[in-house]
Amino acid sequence: MPVHTVKDVNDLDTKVPPHLQHVSISNLKLTSDCLHRSVKGKVVQKGPVVSCRQREYLLKAVIQGEDPQQRSASQHASINVIFFGTLAKDFSQSVSQGDIILLAGFTISKSPSEQTDKLHPCHLEMSGPDACVHPKYTYIPLSELKPRSIVNVYGVVTFFKQPFPTKGTDYCSTLKITDQSNAKVGCTIFSEKLEDHPKIFRVGDIIRLHRVKAQMFNGSMTLLTTLGWSTITFDGMIDSPVEPRTSSRTFHFDEADKHTVEALRQWAASQSLLTSESTVPLSSVQPKMYFDLTCQLLSKACMDSRCILLKVWDGTECGHSLLNVAAAPDALEGESTCFQDQQNMTANILVYDNHLEVARMLQPGMFLRLYNLHAVPQTPPGQPPDVPQHLVFHLHGGTSYGRGLRSIPSDSPDLQSLKRVLESHAEKQAAEAEVNDGTLLDVWYTPPETVGPISNMKYPFTSLCVYPVQTCDHSLQQVSLAHVKTSIPPVVCHVQARVKSYQPQKLYQCLKLFCPQCKTVKDVPDDESIAQVFEEALRSSNQPCSEHWAVTSSADSHQLDRTVTMHMSCDMVLDNTHLQMIFLQGVTLDEMCIISGSHKNLVPVCSGEDRRMRLLDLSAPFLFCGDKRYYGCEHCSQSSFVDPVVSGVDVWDEQNVAKALGVQLMQYMLLLQFELEDETGTLDALLWEDAERFFNVSSAETSANQELQDRVQNIMDRIHPSGSSMAERPWLALCLSVYTVEENGRTQVCYQITNTETRGNL
DNA sequence: GGTTAGGCTTGG
């Protein structure tokens, strides 16, 4: 862009390329070589952007040479300048009448209006890629303000109010500033956009104002915003980076600005304008005092239409007992404050009236500063009046004494020590959680039961406490989900997230069968389809099997109109292990279930045309063992029945039975997909390889055990209560493995929850 | 070309 909004470069006079030679306006001639020349002057007239014949935009302005001697010596100190195209638009937007500018890359032509306007006989044309305009600002000491002048100033903030709505159309910021001239000047800033107001965090901040109007009010000089005003603000601490706070994308800031800020910082320090007691830690708060608090928001709740509760901490323990204000569970948003409550570190702040607008926009985790907070002693409700009073904090309505609140960016220099303190607490908390497995403090999860009436006693540990924790031994820094998505696999990340949704919703569907050979995953068939396989076998095989390796006994049931046959291996009979594996033919699923209740390994079979023994279709279990059923992989098992090899096996379990029958045993597993969410987005993560650890169950046992199924359901209900809002769900500390899988020649990145257990009592 | 506000506590 040819109108330069300079960022962190040298001052204009030194920054302009050295080959450019300064020419005074009165010395400009038609014959001048303009290629390497620049002119400087004040914008004394600025016209509107108009479109001309070629449908190009143009803007006319008059600039006047700066030097008063030159002005008096020559009538040609003012010159017309015509800006073309985008330059015209840019100039219109970013330069105001009265600004000092430096022009380069112009061409000189004869002025057609010399006779009428009596200005310079030439005019300058600004077009093409070489043309550029640099604005130059001069700053007036606050003691030298003249009424009705429009000026640019720098100052140190000695008093401020956060923007508040006026009776008119705008928000108003009221400040008082001072500078080395020691004048104290009030400023009134009007803008209907909150983001345009100066970002002042504390007394001692440094503010720069452009195009503000000086005027007298009540005998004092004040500054008022005018059309085209702008502002940027800086931290006031010596040695902190000179970084402008602004929401404007185009602002001028150069080396000279940096020096001005640094000089003001030094001066302010020498005047003790930045007092360290400007904000007070909770540990130093005394009853009835008004103070500024810097803290982190843990949770918030809407109390009524005129009051919002903020629960905050600053990592220090208050010397006076802190009141715990109860909120309706469904009104509470954010993290549990159990840990902080137990250490008398949670400040409960009631925010009233005009401050609700700002408070509503706050998110748990944000860093805040509250100005003119009132420490109010109060007898806890329901307690006799002789119990010591507790402190609760009120941010009363109104803006007296700068009363208000705002969020502070987490990279602010004066937030860094607070952040270190909070982080060290978080580490301690995590370490305690690791050690005291059974008596965990509930860090991220607030059971609804604990948000009851205000009580002085510490929250009892309820049996509802459960939350997942990372159990991997490496200590990784926690990252956002957005960060996980940009990391390159394979890698392991730690995140903190909530469960937005999960699949399958019917939890019995999360139990799967997995073939370790071919990696096939399939659903556990339901009883109806298994019963059908049994029915099919009954219909197709009415003759008992005849196997040379087996002893067989049949029972005809006229009532059932079929023959039930039992086979067992001759070798087993000899080994005296014959009751450990029995082949059953001619039974229904129901009968199988009844019989397996009292027998160890029952293998349902049928007979073919040749009366050879066959296993049922492998979509049904090939083995029943008590309540448990075992399945074989349809792809990886021997396709025809093999004579069971029984020698050398003392104890028959599902592994040995499968091996003896040439069946590839399928494993039970739990498979869930979670949609995780944090402030930065959502991410789908699977839970399977470490699912048994997560739920603290065995998948195979879970397949046959209602109690274990209830446990899984219970845990899911804790981390994703049905009908809950996102805000009510607990934050989970999870370990995520990022890995790739190849599918159809395509590489896909996958996320899996690993090394994470749910802890606590159920 | 521009109303608003132009510091100064308190109820819940």
mmCIF file of N, CA, C and O (backbone and C1' of nucleotides) in Angstrom, chain A residues 166 169-170 227 290 306 353 372 374 397 401 403, chain B:
data_model
loop_
_atom_site.group_PDB
_atom_site.id
_atom_site.type_symbol
_atom_site.label_atom_id
_atom_site.label_comp_id
_atom_site.label_asym_id
_atom_site.label_seq_id
_atom_site.Cartn_x
_atom_site.Cartn_y
_atom_site.Cartn_z
ATOM 1 N N THR A 166 -23.030 5.694 27.314
ATOM 2 C CA THR A 166 -23.506 7.037 27.626
ATOM 3 C C THR A 166 -25.012 7.089 27.387
ATOM 4 O O THR A 166 -25.605 6.111 26.935
ATOM 5 N N THR A 169 -25.166 7.868 21.867
ATOM 6 C CA THR A 169 -25.001 6.679 21.023
ATOM 7 C C THR A 169 -23.720 5.921 21.321
ATOM 8 O O THR A 169 -23.542 4.806 20.843
ATOM 9 N N ASP A 170 -22.806 6.526 22.067
ATOM 10 C CA ASP A 170 -21.458 5.972 22.187
ATOM 11 C C ASP A 170 -21.188 5.372 23.557
ATOM 12 O O ASP A 170 -21.957 5.528 24.494
ATOM 13 N N LEU A 227 -13.386 13.857 14.882
ATOM 14 C CA LEU A 227 -13.487 12.976 13.729
ATOM 15 C C LEU A 227 -12.080 12.521 13.327
ATOM 16 O O LEU A 227 -11.166 13.343 13.227
ATOM 17 N N TYR A 290 -11.591 -1.321 49.348
ATOM 18 C CA TYR A 290 -11.782 -1.270 47.905
ATOM 19 C C TYR A 290 -10.423 -1.502 47.279
ATOM 20 O O TYR A 290 -9.427 -0.924 47.706
ATOM 21 N N ARG A 306 -29.718 -8.924 37.247
ATOM 22 C CA ARG A 306 -28.841 -7.802 37.569
ATOM 23 C C ARG A 306 -27.546 -8.244 38.228
ATOM 24 O O ARG A 306 -26.801 -7.424 38.756
ATOM 25 N N ASP A 353 -25.257 -4.882 37.691
ATOM 26 C CA ASP A 353 -25.790 -3.801 36.848
ATOM 27 C C ASP A 353 -25.013 -3.544 35.562
ATOM 28 O O ASP A 353 -24.949 -4.402 34.715
ATOM 29 N N ASN A 372 -11.725 -1.418 41.666
ATOM 30 C CA ASN A 372 -12.552 -0.916 42.753
ATOM 31 C C ASN A 372 -13.528 -1.980 43.270
ATOM 32 O O ASN A 372 -14.711 -1.743 43.457
ATOM 33 N N HIS A 374 -15.089 -4.328 46.035
ATOM 34 C CA HIS A 374 -15.383 -4.058 47.435
ATOM 35 C C HIS A 374 -15.379 -5.372 48.218
ATOM 36 O O HIS A 374 -16.111 -6.295 47.880
ATOM 37 N N GLY A 397 -22.694 -1.477 41.126
ATOM 38 C CA GLY A 397 -23.062 -0.763 39.920
ATOM 39 C C GLY A 397 -22.432 0.623 39.898
ATOM 40 O O GLY A 397 -22.019 1.139 40.937
ATOM 41 N N TYR A 401 -14.784 5.885 40.882
ATOM 42 C CA TYR A 401 -13.449 5.380 41.188
ATOM 43 C C TYR A 401 -12.953 4.373 40.151
ATOM 44 O O TYR A 401 -12.170 3.493 40.450
ATOM 45 N N ARG A 403 -14.605 2.029 38.792
ATOM 46 C CA ARG A 403 -15.155 0.700 39.024
ATOM 47 C C ARG A 403 -15.490 0.028 37.702
ATOM 48 O O ARG A 403 -16.105 0.625 36.808
ATOM 49 P P DG B 1 -18.647 21.670 8.529
ATOM 50 O "O5'" DG B 1 -18.524 21.388 10.098
ATOM 51 C "C5'" DG B 1 -19.579 21.922 10.882
ATOM 52 C "C4'" DG B 1 -20.133 20.835 11.750
ATOM 53 C "C3'" DG B 1 -19.374 20.620 13.071
ATOM 54 O "O3'" DG B 1 -20.336 20.686 14.110
ATOM 55 C "C1'" DG B 1 -19.781 18.557 12.016
ATOM 56 P P DG B 2 -19.897 20.580 15.532
ATOM 57 O "O5'" DG B 2 -20.532 19.146 15.787
ATOM 58 C "C5'" DG B 2 -21.910 18.886 15.535
ATOM 59 C "C4'" DG B 2 -22.300 17.657 16.308
ATOM 60 C "C3'" DG B 2 -21.662 17.555 17.697
ATOM 61 O "O3'" DG B 2 -22.625 17.055 18.625
ATOM 62 C "C1'" DG B 2 -20.989 15.703 16.369
ATOM 63 P P DT B 3 -23.378 18.112 19.435
ATOM 64 O "O5'" DT B 3 -23.991 17.289 20.628
ATOM 65 C "C5'" DT B 3 -25.270 17.680 21.123
ATOM 66 C "C4'" DT B 3 -25.784 16.587 22.012
ATOM 67 C "C3'" DT B 3 -24.957 16.373 23.291
ATOM 68 O "O3'" DT B 3 -25.876 16.154 24.355
ATOM 69 C "C1'" DT B 3 -25.147 14.363 22.120
ATOM 70 P P DT B 4 -25.228 16.105 25.780
ATOM 71 O "O5'" DT B 4 -24.646 14.629 25.772
ATOM 72 C "C5'" DT B 4 -25.548 13.541 25.979
ATOM 73 C "C4'" DT B 4 -24.749 12.271 26.131
ATOM 74 C "C3'" DT B 4 -23.663 12.330 27.200
ATOM 75 O "O3'" DT B 4 -23.801 11.183 28.023
ATOM 76 C "C1'" DT B 4 -22.791 11.497 25.196
ATOM 77 P P DA B 5 -23.801 11.378 29.558
ATOM 78 O "O5'" DA B 5 -22.248 11.578 29.826
ATOM 79 C "C5'" DA B 5 -21.356 10.494 29.679
ATOM 80 C "C4'" DA B 5 -20.010 10.909 30.216
ATOM 81 C "C3'" DA B 5 -20.054 11.540 31.612
ATOM 82 O "O3'" DA B 5 -18.875 11.144 32.278
ATOM 83 C "C1'" DA B 5 -19.303 13.150 30.044
ATOM 84 P P DG B 6 -18.629 11.641 33.734
ATOM 85 O "O5'" DG B 6 -17.714 12.919 33.566
ATOM 86 C "C5'" DG B 6 -16.583 12.867 32.712
ATOM 87 C "C4'" DG B 6 -15.902 14.213 32.761
ATOM 88 C "C3'" DG B 6 -16.101 14.941 34.094
ATOM 89 O "O3'" DG B 6 -14.857 15.380 34.586
ATOM 90 C "C1'" DG B 6 -16.748 16.307 32.309
ATOM 91 P P DG B 7 -14.611 15.712 35.994
ATOM 92 O "O5'" DG B 7 -14.670 14.154 36.314
ATOM 93 C "C5'" DG B 7 -14.918 13.667 37.565
ATOM 94 C "C4'" DG B 7 -15.347 12.250 37.415
ATOM 95 C "C3'" DG B 7 -15.675 11.635 38.757
ATOM 96 O "O3'" DG B 7 -16.650 10.668 38.571
ATOM 97 C "C1'" DG B 7 -13.587 10.781 37.943
ATOM 98 P P DC B 8 -17.740 10.636 39.571
ATOM 99 O "O5'" DC B 8 -17.027 10.521 40.982
ATOM 100 C "C5'" DC B 8 -17.010 9.256 41.594
ATOM 101 C "C4'" DC B 8 -16.298 9.335 42.921
ATOM 102 C "C3'" DC B 8 -17.006 10.190 43.983
ATOM 103 O "O3'" DC B 8 -16.851 9.443 45.157
ATOM 104 C "C1'" DC B 8 -14.778 10.841 43.774
ATOM 105 P P DT B 9 -17.269 9.518 46.546
ATOM 106 O "O5'" DT B 9 -18.024 8.137 46.705
ATOM 107 C "C5'" DT B 9 -19.057 7.848 45.775
ATOM 108 C "C4'" DT B 9 -19.146 6.356 45.646
ATOM 109 C "C3'" DT B 9 -19.703 5.671 46.893
ATOM 110 O "O3'" DT B 9 -20.598 4.667 46.492
ATOM 111 C "C1'" DT B 9 -17.695 4.675 46.281
ATOM 112 P P DT B 10 -22.060 5.137 46.161
ATOM 113 O "O5'" DT B 10 -22.934 3.838 46.188
ATOM 114 C "C5'" DT B 10 -22.418 2.589 45.772
ATOM 115 C "C4'" DT B 10 -22.327 1.644 46.952
ATOM 116 C "C3'" DT B 10 -23.458 1.888 47.946
ATOM 117 O "O3'" DT B 10 -24.203 0.720 48.161
ATOM 118 C "C1'" DT B 10 -21.388 1.685 49.036
ATOM 119 P P DG B 11 -24.959 0.766 49.607
ATOM 120 O "O5'" DG B 11 -26.128 -0.178 49.153
ATOM 121 C "C5'" DG B 11 -27.443 0.042 49.710
ATOM 122 C "C4'" DG B 11 -28.254 -1.161 49.382
ATOM 123 C "C3'" DG B 11 -27.532 -2.464 49.624
ATOM 124 O "O3'" DG B 11 -28.514 -3.424 49.966
ATOM 125 C "C1'" DG B 11 -27.774 -2.131 47.284
ATOM 126 P P DG B 12 -27.997 -4.706 50.761
ATOM 127 O "O5'" DG B 12 -28.336 -5.840 49.697
ATOM 128 C "C5'" DG B 12 -29.596 -5.812 49.022
ATOM 129 C "C4'" DG B 12 -29.414 -6.502 47.694
ATOM 130 C "C3'" DG B 12 -28.586 -7.787 47.777
ATOM 131 O "O3'" DG B 12 -29.266 -8.799 47.051
ATOM 132 C "C1'" DG B 12 -27.683 -6.356 46.152
#
